């Protein structure tokens, strides 16, 4: 699996840009030339042997065909109002490409976590309305995702139109990856496109199961871009390469730290997990969050970094508070000098400067997890400073899902990053070098 060169997006750049401007989404940058040297690395082999992409399918392959597309349209809502339509906008380029090439496009997604069958609050109606507003073609919605009514709706479709199916998780069989259910989903279609990176780490009927019944099964543009960046940039990084790993718990990021340790020149640790490392160094951490059962592990991670010659950066000073609250008393102390009853909630000004200096030398940065409790303004300085530095970096900046994405959005700097991952768990698992079932199931290029 040494010379795994990715299949690249093949829509003409002008078309993509025009499409993106029309729909107010960010066009993919010119496909990153992810060139892999034919060398064996210590990284566990990932199932990203180049996958066939939707861009490989031309009008002759698509016209009049029913293309079933798994999107991740699981957007946040307040009542029936969508509060962030990023995921919907991200799905548009693949859908428009299929529409322009004359396919009948059947869209599937999950939405929320329905417990037991259909619930009105988990219907995809607001998402259907949003798609209608953003697509250049006719969009209709079905009230189910399998069955005779769906078949009738698909039979009635014109070329170059879109049908949105109802929430796939209204059926328990979806998450169980039940083959009979997958076959029912697939029965109306001719081919399958997976563009749902956010659920690619789950083997569900609508992500993995349907591939057994539909050929070709290919990656959509969004999924492809995620693989190009999260696997590509990490496998053959431009150096110096730095990973910023933050968040509250070491336990949820062990895999990422261990895997990136094989690749990076520098690791910056931020967020609550700092204090488990500080405790491992014998420092006073006051009432800061510590995972006592992970102190030994923290020690071994630091030893591993030393052995590999990886620079391992922990904050030298911290912003502390006497209470976990926005209006707590706040002060800055040196690392290891946190008094009892006080807790570290952000990196201090000295650390921020050191981290910014380190980052400014880098050519590739992957950021996963905030530097502090950025939801409260008093403890957002570290996180926003990192976002600010990355936004002006002359290099590749990858925001690897989760809270870092929210932080970059909050700072208003999302459009300044090379790539913002749409996955939470999926981004982590890909960075950890794990095989994603939804990707592994697709056709090889």
CSV table of C-alpha atoms in Angstrom, one decimal:
chain,number,residue,atom,x,y,z
A,1,UNK,CA,0.0,0.0,0.0
A,2,UNK,CA,3.0,2.2,-0.5
A,3,UNK,CA,2.1,4.1,-3.7
A,4,UNK,CA,-1.5,5.0,-2.7
A,5,UNK,CA,-2.0,8.0,-4.9
A,6,UNK,CA,-5.4,9.5,-4.4
A,7,UNK,CA,-7.9,9.9,-7.1
A,8,UNK,CA,-8.5,13.6,-7.4
A,9,UNK,CA,-11.5,15.8,-8.0
A,10,UNK,CA,-11.9,16.1,-11.7
A,11,UNK,CA,-14.6,18.7,-12.2
A,12,UNK,CA,-13.0,21.6,-14.2
A,13,UNK,CA,-11.9,24.2,-11.6
A,14,UNK,CA,-13.9,27.0,-13.3
A,15,UNK,CA,-17.1,24.9,-13.1
A,16,UNK,CA,-16.5,24.2,-9.4
A,17,UNK,CA,-15.8,27.9,-8.7
A,18,UNK,CA,-18.8,29.1,-10.6
A,19,UNK,CA,-20.9,26.4,-8.9
A,20,UNK,CA,-19.6,27.4,-5.5
A,21,UNK,CA,-20.2,31.1,-6.0
A,22,UNK,CA,-23.7,30.4,-7.1
A,23,UNK,CA,-24.4,28.4,-4.0
A,24,UNK,CA,-22.3,30.4,-1.6
A,25,UNK,CA,-20.2,27.4,-0.6
A,26,UNK,CA,-16.5,27.3,-0.4
A,27,UNK,CA,-15.1,25.7,-3.6
A,28,UNK,CA,-12.5,23.1,-2.9
A,29,UNK,CA,-9.0,24.6,-3.4
A,30,UNK,CA,-7.2,23.2,-6.4
A,31,UNK,CA,-6.9,19.6,-5.5
A,32,UNK,CA,-3.9,19.3,-3.3
A,33,UNK,CA,-1.2,17.3,-5.1
A,34,UNK,CA,-0.9,14.5,-2.6
A,35,UNK,CA,2.1,12.7,-3.9
A,36,UNK,CA,3.1,9.7,-1.9
A,37,UNK,CA,6.8,8.6,-2.0
A,38,UNK,CA,7.0,4.8,-2.3
A,39,UNK,CA,8.3,4.3,1.2
A,40,UNK,CA,7.1,2.1,4.0
A,41,UNK,CA,6.1,4.0,7.1
A,42,UNK,CA,5.3,2.8,10.6
A,43,UNK,CA,1.8,4.1,10.3
A,44,UNK,CA,-0.9,1.4,10.3
A,45,UNK,CA,-2.2,0.8,6.8
A,46,UNK,CA,-5.3,2.8,6.2
A,47,UNK,CA,-8.1,1.7,3.8
A,48,UNK,CA,-7.5,4.7,1.5
A,49,UNK,CA,-6.1,2.8,-1.4
A,50,UNK,CA,-7.3,5.3,-4.0
A,51,UNK,CA,-11.0,5.1,-4.2
A,52,UNK,CA,-13.1,5.7,-7.3
A,53,UNK,CA,-14.5,9.2,-7.2
A,54,UNK,CA,-17.8,10.6,-8.4
A,55,UNK,CA,-15.7,12.8,-10.7
A,56,UNK,CA,-14.6,9.6,-12.6
A,57,UNK,CA,-18.2,9.1,-13.7
A,58,UNK,CA,-19.2,11.0,-16.8
A,59,UNK,CA,-22.5,11.9,-18.5
A,60,UNK,CA,-22.5,8.5,-20.3
A,61,UNK,CA,-22.3,6.8,-16.9
A,62,UNK,CA,-24.9,9.0,-15.2
A,63,UNK,CA,-27.6,10.1,-17.6
A,64,UNK,CA,-30.9,8.6,-16.8
A,65,UNK,CA,-29.4,6.5,-14.0
A,66,UNK,CA,-30.6,6.6,-10.4
A,67,UNK,CA,-27.7,7.7,-8.2
A,68,UNK,CA,-28.2,7.0,-4.5
A,69,UNK,CA,-26.2,9.5,-2.4
A,70,UNK,CA,-25.5,9.1,1.3
A,71,UNK,CA,-25.0,12.6,2.7
A,72,UNK,CA,-24.5,13.8,6.3
A,73,UNK,CA,-27.3,16.3,6.6
A,74,UNK,CA,-27.5,15.9,10.4
A,75,UNK,CA,-27.5,19.6,11.1
A,76,UNK,CA,-28.3,21.4,14.4
A,77,UNK,CA,-31.8,22.8,14.6
A,78,UNK,CA,-33.8,24.9,17.0
A,79,UNK,CA,-37.3,23.7,16.6
A,80,UNK,CA,-37.6,23.5,12.8
A,81,UNK,CA,-35.0,26.2,12.2
A,82,UNK,CA,-31.6,25.1,11.0
A,83,UNK,CA,-29.0,27.0,13.1
A,84,UNK,CA,-25.9,25.9,11.0
A,85,UNK,CA,-26.3,24.8,7.4
A,86,UNK,CA,-22.6,24.0,6.9
A,87,UNK,CA,-23.2,20.3,6.2
A,88,UNK,CA,-26.0,21.0,3.7
A,89,UNK,CA,-23.8,23.5,1.8
A,90,UNK,CA,-20.9,20.9,1.9
A,91,UNK,CA,-23.2,18.3,0.2
A,92,UNK,CA,-24.2,20.5,-2.8
A,93,UNK,CA,-21.2,20.2,-5.1
A,94,UNK,CA,-21.6,16.4,-5.4
A,95,UNK,CA,-25.4,16.7,-5.9
A,96,UNK,CA,-25.1,19.4,-8.5
A,97,UNK,CA,-22.4,17.4,-10.4
A,98,UNK,CA,-24.8,14.4,-10.6
A,99,UNK,CA,-27.8,16.7,-11.6
A,100,UNK,CA,-25.7,18.4,-14.3
A,101,UNK,CA,-24.9,15.0,-15.7
A,102,UNK,CA,-28.5,14.0,-16.0
A,103,UNK,CA,-28.8,11.5,-13.1
A,104,UNK,CA,-31.9,11.0,-10.9
A,105,UNK,CA,-30.4,11.8,-7.5
A,106,UNK,CA,-31.9,10.0,-4.5
A,107,UNK,CA,-30.5,11.5,-1.2
A,108,UNK,CA,-30.3,9.6,2.1
A,109,UNK,CA,-29.3,10.9,5.5
A,110,UNK,CA,-29.8,10.3,9.2
A,111,UNK,CA,-30.9,13.1,11.5
A,112,UNK,CA,-30.8,13.2,15.3
A,113,UNK,CA,-31.2,10.0,17.3
A,114,UNK,CA,-34.8,8.8,17.0
A,115,UNK,CA,-35.4,6.1,19.7
A,116,UNK,CA,-38.3,4.1,18.3
A,117,UNK,CA,-39.5,4.6,14.8
A,118,UNK,CA,-40.7,7.8,13.2
A,119,UNK,CA,-40.9,11.0,15.3
A,120,UNK,CA,-42.0,14.3,13.7
A,121,UNK,CA,-39.1,16.3,15.3
A,122,UNK,CA,-36.6,14.0,13.5
A,123,UNK,CA,-38.2,14.3,10.0
A,124,UNK,CA,-36.0,15.8,7.3
A,125,UNK,CA,-38.6,18.4,6.2
A,126,UNK,CA,-36.5,21.5,7.2
A,127,UNK,CA,-33.6,19.9,5.4
A,128,UNK,CA,-35.7,19.3,2.3
A,129,UNK,CA,-36.6,23.0,2.3
A,130,UNK,CA,-33.0,24.1,2.6
A,131,UNK,CA,-32.0,21.8,-0.3
A,132,UNK,CA,-34.8,23.3,-2.4
A,133,UNK,CA,-33.4,26.8,-1.8
A,134,UNK,CA,-29.8,25.8,-2.6
A,135,UNK,CA,-30.1,23.4,-5.5
A,136,UNK,CA,-30.5,24.5,-9.2
A,137,UNK,CA,-33.1,21.8,-9.9
A,138,UNK,CA,-36.4,20.4,-8.7
A,139,UNK,CA,-36.2,18.8,-5.2
A,140,UNK,CA,-39.0,16.7,-3.7
A,141,UNK,CA,-39.2,14.8,-0.5
A,142,UNK,CA,-40.5,11.3,0.3
A,143,UNK,CA,-42.2,10.3,3.6
A,144,UNK,CA,-40.2,7.1,4.0
A,145,UNK,CA,-36.8,5.7,2.9
A,146,UNK,CA,-38.0,2.3,1.7
A,147,UNK,CA,-41.2,0.8,0.3
A,148,UNK,CA,-43.7,1.2,-2.6
A,149,UNK,CA,-44.2,4.9,-2.2
A,150,UNK,CA,-40.5,5.5,-2.5
A,151,UNK,CA,-40.3,3.3,-5.6
A,152,UNK,CA,-43.2,5.2,-7.1
A,153,UNK,CA,-41.5,8.6,-6.3
A,154,UNK,CA,-38.3,7.4,-7.9
A,155,UNK,CA,-40.1,6.1,-11.0
A,156,UNK,CA,-41.7,9.5,-11.5
A,157,UNK,CA,-38.4,11.4,-11.3
A,158,UNK,CA,-37.0,13.4,-14.3
A,159,UNK,CA,-33.4,13.3,-15.2
A,160,UNK,CA,-31.5,16.0,-13.3
A,161,UNK,CA,-33.8,16.2,-10.3
A,162,UNK,CA,-33.4,15.3,-6.6
A,163,UNK,CA,-35.5,13.2,-4.2
A,164,UNK,CA,-34.8,13.4,-0.5
A,165,UNK,CA,-35.7,10.2,1.4
A,166,UNK,CA,-36.9,10.3,5.0
A,167,UNK,CA,-34.6,9.7,8.0
A,168,UNK,CA,-32.8,6.3,7.6
A,169,UNK,CA,-32.7,5.9,11.4
A,170,UNK,CA,-36.4,5.6,11.7
A,171,UNK,CA,-35.6,2.0,11.1
A,172,UNK,CA,-33.5,0.1,13.8
A,173,UNK,CA,-32.1,-2.0,11.0
A,174,UNK,CA,-30.1,1.0,9.7
A,175,UNK,CA,-27.5,1.1,12.6
A,176,UNK,CA,-27.5,-2.7,12.8
A,177,UNK,CA,-26.4,-2.8,9.1
A,178,UNK,CA,-29.2,-5.3,8.4
A,179,UNK,CA,-28.6,-6.7,4.8
A,180,UNK,CA,-32.3,-7.1,4.0
A,181,UNK,CA,-32.9,-3.4,4.9
A,182,UNK,CA,-29.8,-2.3,2.9
A,183,UNK,CA,-31.1,-4.3,-0.1
A,184,UNK,CA,-34.5,-2.5,0.2
A,185,UNK,CA,-32.7,0.9,0.3
A,186,UNK,CA,-30.6,0.0,-2.7
A,187,UNK,CA,-33.4,-1.6,-4.7
A,188,UNK,CA,-34.5,1.8,-6.3
A,189,UNK,CA,-31.0,2.8,-7.5
A,190,UNK,CA,-28.3,2.0,-10.1
A,191,UNK,CA,-25.2,3.3,-8.4
A,192,UNK,CA,-24.0,4.6,-5.0
A,193,UNK,CA,-22.1,7.7,-3.9
A,194,UNK,CA,-21.0,8.0,-0.3
A,195,UNK,CA,-20.4,11.7,0.6
A,196,UNK,CA,-21.1,11.3,4.3
A,197,UNK,CA,-17.7,11.6,5.9
A,198,UNK,CA,-19.2,12.2,9.3
A,199,UNK,CA,-20.6,8.7,9.4
A,200,UNK,CA,-17.9,6.9,7.4
A,201,UNK,CA,-16.5,5.4,10.6
A,202,UNK,CA,-19.8,3.5,11.2
A,203,UNK,CA,-20.8,0.4,9.2
A,204,UNK,CA,-24.5,1.2,8.8
A,205,UNK,CA,-26.9,0.0,6.1
A,206,UNK,CA,-26.9,3.4,4.3
A,207,UNK,CA,-23.1,3.8,4.4
A,208,UNK,CA,-21.7,0.3,4.1
A,209,UNK,CA,-24.6,-2.2,3.5
A,210,UNK,CA,-25.8,-0.7,0.3
A,211,UNK,CA,-22.4,-1.1,-1.4
A,212,UNK,CA,-23.0,-4.9,-1.6
A,213,UNK,CA,-26.0,-4.2,-3.9
A,214,UNK,CA,-24.9,-1.2,-6.0
A,215,UNK,CA,-22.1,-0.9,-8.5
A,216,UNK,CA,-20.3,1.4,-9.0
A,217,UNK,CA,-20.0,2.6,-5.3
A,218,UNK,CA,-17.8,5.7,-5.3
A,219,UNK,CA,-16.7,8.6,-3.1
A,220,UNK,CA,-18.4,12.0,-3.3
A,221,UNK,CA,-16.3,15.2,-3.6
A,222,UNK,CA,-16.6,16.0,0.1
A,223,UNK,CA,-15.5,12.5,1.2
A,224,UNK,CA,-12.7,12.6,-1.3
A,225,UNK,CA,-11.4,15.9,0.0
A,226,UNK,CA,-11.5,14.6,3.6
A,227,UNK,CA,-9.3,11.7,2.5
A,228,UNK,CA,-7.0,13.8,0.5
A,229,UNK,CA,-6.3,16.1,3.5
A,230,UNK,CA,-6.7,13.9,6.6
A,231,UNK,CA,-4.9,10.9,5.1
A,232,UNK,CA,-2.9,12.6,2.4
A,233,UNK,CA,-1.4,15.6,4.2
A,234,UNK,CA,-0.6,13.4,7.2
A,235,UNK,CA,1.0,10.6,5.3
A,236,UNK,CA,3.3,12.8,3.3
A,237,UNK,CA,3.4,16.1,5.2
A,238,UNK,CA,5.3,19.2,4.2
A,239,UNK,CA,7.6,19.9,7.2
A,240,UNK,CA,7.9,21.1,9.9
A,241,UNK,CA,4.7,19.3,10.8
A,242,UNK,CA,2.9,20.1,14.0
A,243,UNK,CA,-0.1,18.5,15.7
A,244,UNK,CA,-2.1,20.6,18.2
A,245,UNK,CA,-4.1,18.2,20.4
A,246,UNK,CA,-6.5,19.8,22.9
A,247,UNK,CA,-9.7,19.0,24.7
A,248,UNK,CA,-10.5,18.0,28.2
A,249,UNK,CA,-9.5,14.3,28.3
A,250,UNK,CA,-6.3,12.5,27.3
A,251,UNK,CA,-8.3,9.2,27.2
A,252,UNK,CA,-10.3,10.3,24.1
A,253,UNK,CA,-7.1,11.4,22.3
A,254,UNK,CA,-4.6,8.7,23.1
A,255,UNK,CA,-4.9,7.0,19.7
A,256,UNK,CA,-4.4,10.3,17.9
A,257,UNK,CA,-1.4,11.3,19.9
A,258,UNK,CA,0.2,7.9,19.5
A,259,UNK,CA,-0.5,7.8,15.8
A,260,UNK,CA,0.6,11.4,15.0
A,261,UNK,CA,3.8,10.8,17.1
A,262,UNK,CA,5.0,8.6,14.2
A,263,UNK,CA,4.7,11.6,11.8
A,264,UNK,CA,5.1,15.0,13.5
A,265,UNK,CA,8.0,17.1,14.4
A,266,UNK,CA,6.1,18.9,17.2
A,267,UNK,CA,3.1,18.2,19.4
A,268,UNK,CA,1.4,21.0,21.3
A,269,UNK,CA,-0.9,19.9,24.1
A,270,UNK,CA,-3.8,22.1,25.2
A,271,UNK,CA,-7.1,22.1,27.1
A,272,UNK,CA,-7.9,20.1,30.3
A,273,UNK,CA,-5.7,17.2,29.3
A,274,UNK,CA,-2.6,19.4,30.1
A,275,UNK,CA,-3.0,18.8,33.8
A,276,UNK,CA,-2.8,15.0,33.5
A,277,UNK,CA,0.6,15.5,31.8
A,278,UNK,CA,1.6,18.1,34.4
A,279,UNK,CA,0.7,15.7,37.2
A,280,UNK,CA,2.8,13.1,35.5
A,281,UNK,CA,5.7,15.6,35.8
A,282,UNK,CA,5.0,15.9,39.5
A,283,UNK,CA,3.6,19.4,39.3
A,284,UNK,CA,0.9,21.0,41.5
A,285,UNK,CA,-2.3,21.2,39.5
A,286,UNK,CA,-4.7,22.5,42.2
A,287,UNK,CA,-8.3,21.5,41.4
A,288,UNK,CA,-7.7,21.2,37.7
A,289,UNK,CA,-9.2,18.3,35.8
A,290,UNK,CA,-7.0,15.3,36.0
A,291,UNK,CA,-7.5,11.7,34.9
A,292,UNK,CA,-5.7,9.9,37.6
A,293,UNK,CA,-5.8,6.6,35.9
A,294,UNK,CA,-4.1,8.1,32.8
A,295,UNK,CA,-1.1,9.7,34.6
A,296,UNK,CA,1.2,6.7,33.8
A,297,UNK,CA,0.1,6.8,30.2
A,298,UNK,CA,0.8,10.5,30.0
A,299,UNK,CA,4.3,9.8,31.3
A,300,UNK,CA,4.9,7.1,28.7
A,301,UNK,CA,3.6,9.4,25.9
A,302,UNK,CA,6.2,12.0,26.9
A,303,UNK,CA,8.9,9.4,27.0
A,304,UNK,CA,7.9,8.2,23.5
A,305,UNK,CA,8.1,11.7,22.2
A,306,UNK,CA,11.6,12.1,23.6
A,307,UNK,CA,12.7,8.8,22.1
A,308,UNK,CA,11.4,9.8,18.7
A,309,UNK,CA,12.9,13.3,18.9
A,310,UNK,CA,9.4,14.9,18.8
A,311,UNK,CA,9.2,18.3,20.5
A,312,UNK,CA,6.5,18.0,23.1
A,313,UNK,CA,5.0,21.4,24.2
A,314,UNK,CA,3.0,21.9,27.3
A,315,UNK,CA,1.9,25.4,28.5
A,316,UNK,CA,4.5,27.1,30.6
A,317,UNK,CA,1.9,29.3,32.3
A,318,UNK,CA,-1.8,28.9,32.7
A,319,UNK,CA,-4.9,31.1,33.2
A,320,UNK,CA,-6.6,29.8,36.3
A,321,UNK,CA,-10.0,30.4,38.0
A,322,UNK,CA,-11.4,29.8,41.5
A,323,UNK,CA,-14.6,28.4,39.9
A,324,UNK,CA,-15.8,26.8,36.6
A,325,UNK,CA,-17.8,29.9,35.7
A,326,UNK,CA,-17.7,32.8,33.3
A,327,UNK,CA,-17.6,35.3,36.2
A,328,UNK,CA,-15.0,33.5,38.3
A,329,UNK,CA,-12.0,35.2,39.7
A,330,UNK,CA,-9.1,34.8,37.2
A,331,UNK,CA,-5.3,35.0,37.4
A,332,UNK,CA,-2.2,33.8,35.6
A,333,UNK,CA,0.4,31.6,37.2
A,334,UNK,CA,3.4,29.6,36.2
A,335,UNK,CA,2.7,25.9,35.3
A,336,UNK,CA,2.9,23.8,38.5
A,337,UNK,CA,2.0,26.7,40.8
A,338,UNK,CA,-1.8,26.3,40.8
A,339,UNK,CA,-3.1,26.8,44.4
A,340,UNK,CA,-5.6,24.4,45.9
A,341,UNK,CA,-9.2,25.3,45.0
A,342,UNK,CA,-8.1,26.9,41.7
A,343,UNK,CA,-8.3,25.2,38.3
A,344,UNK,CA,-6.5,25.8,35.0
A,345,UNK,CA,-9.0,26.7,32.2
A,346,UNK,CA,-6.7,28.2,29.4
A,347,UNK,CA,-3.1,28.6,28.4
A,348,UNK,CA,-1.4,31.7,29.8
A,349,UNK,CA,0.0,34.6,27.7
A,350,UNK,CA,3.6,33.4,27.8
A,351,UNK,CA,2.6,29.9,26.5
A,352,UNK,CA,0.4,31.5,23.9
A,353,UNK,CA,3.3,33.5,22.6
A,354,UNK,CA,5.6,30.4,22.6
A,355,UNK,CA,3.0,28.3,20.8
A,356,UNK,CA,2.4,31.0,18.2
A,357,UNK,CA,6.2,31.2,17.5
A,358,UNK,CA,6.4,27.4,17.1
A,359,UNK,CA,3.4,27.3,14.8
A,360,UNK,CA,4.7,30.2,12.6
A,361,UNK,CA,7.6,27.9,11.5
A,362,UNK,CA,5.4,25.1,10.4
A,363,UNK,CA,4.3,24.0,6.9
A,364,UNK,CA,1.6,21.6,8.0
A,365,UNK,CA,-0.6,21.9,11.1
A,366,UNK,CA,-3.3,19.5,12.2
A,367,UNK,CA,-5.5,20.9,15.0
A,368,UNK,CA,-7.9,18.8,17.0
A,369,UNK,CA,-9.3,20.1,20.3
A,370,UNK,CA,-9.4,23.6,21.9
A,371,UNK,CA,-6.7,25.1,24.1
A,372,UNK,CA,-9.1,26.1,26.9
A,373,UNK,CA,-12.8,26.5,27.8
A,374,UNK,CA,-13.3,28.8,24.8
A,375,UNK,CA,-17.1,28.9,25.3
A,376,UNK,CA,-16.4,31.4,28.1
A,377,UNK,CA,-14.6,34.6,26.9
A,378,UNK,CA,-12.3,34.7,29.9
A,379,UNK,CA,-10.8,31.4,28.8
A,380,UNK,CA,-10.9,31.7,25.0
A,381,UNK,CA,-7.6,33.6,24.4
A,382,UNK,CA,-5.4,30.5,23.8
A,383,UNK,CA,-7.9,28.9,21.4
A,384,UNK,CA,-8.5,32.1,19.4
A,385,UNK,CA,-4.8,33.0,19.3
A,386,UNK,CA,-4.1,29.6,17.7
A,387,UNK,CA,-6.9,30.1,15.2
A,388,UNK,CA,-5.5,33.6,14.4
A,389,UNK,CA,-1.9,32.2,13.8
A,390,UNK,CA,-3.2,29.4,11.6
A,391,UNK,CA,-5.3,31.8,9.5
A,392,UNK,CA,-2.1,33.6,8.4
A,393,UNK,CA,0.2,30.5,8.1
A,394,UNK,CA,2.0,29.9,4.9
A,395,UNK,CA,1.3,26.2,4.8
A,396,UNK,CA,-1.5,23.6,5.1
A,397,UNK,CA,-3.8,24.0,8.0
A,398,UNK,CA,-6.2,21.2,8.8
A,399,UNK,CA,-8.9,21.6,11.4
A,400,UNK,CA,-9.6,18.0,12.4
A,401,UNK,CA,-13.3,18.0,13.4
A,402,UNK,CA,-15.1,18.6,16.7
A,403,UNK,CA,-14.7,21.6,19.0
A,404,UNK,CA,-11.8,23.1,17.0
A,405,UNK,CA,-14.2,23.6,14.1
A,406,UNK,CA,-16.7,25.4,16.4
A,407,UNK,CA,-13.8,27.6,17.7
A,408,UNK,CA,-12.6,28.5,14.2
A,409,UNK,CA,-16.1,29.3,13.2
A,410,UNK,CA,-16.6,31.4,16.3
A,411,UNK,CA,-13.4,33.3,15.6
A,412,UNK,CA,-14.7,34.0,12.0
A,413,UNK,CA,-11.6,32.4,10.5
A,414,UNK,CA,-13.1,29.3,8.9
A,415,UNK,CA,-12.5,30.5,5.3
A,416,UNK,CA,-8.8,31.0,6.0
A,417,UNK,CA,-8.0,27.4,6.7
A,418,UNK,CA,-6.9,24.9,4.0
A,419,UNK,CA,-9.4,22.3,5.2
A,420,UNK,CA,-12.1,22.0,7.9
A,421,UNK,CA,-13.1,18.5,8.5
A,422,UNK,CA,-16.8,17.8,8.8
A,423,UNK,CA,-16.4,14.7,10.9
A,424,UNK,CA,-16.1,14.3,14.6
A,425,UNK,CA,-15.3,10.6,15.4
A,426,UNK,CA,-14.5,9.9,11.7
A,427,UNK,CA,-11.8,12.6,11.7
A,428,UNK,CA,-10.2,11.2,14.8
A,429,UNK,CA,-10.3,7.6,13.5
A,430,UNK,CA,-8.7,8.6,10.2
A,431,UNK,CA,-6.0,10.5,12.0
A,432,UNK,CA,-5.5,7.5,14.2
A,433,UNK,CA,-4.8,5.4,11.1
A,434,UNK,CA,-8.0,3.3,11.5
A,435,UNK,CA,-9.9,1.8,8.6
A,436,UNK,CA,-13.2,3.5,8.0
A,437,UNK,CA,-15.9,1.0,7.0
A,438,UNK,CA,-17.8,3.5,4.8
A,439,UNK,CA,-14.6,4.2,2.9
A,440,UNK,CA,-13.3,0.6,2.7
A,441,UNK,CA,-16.5,-0.5,1.1
A,442,UNK,CA,-16.1,1.8,-1.9
A,443,UNK,CA,-14.7,0.7,-5.3
A,444,UNK,CA,-10.9,0.9,-5.8
A,445,UNK,CA,-9.9,3.5,-8.4
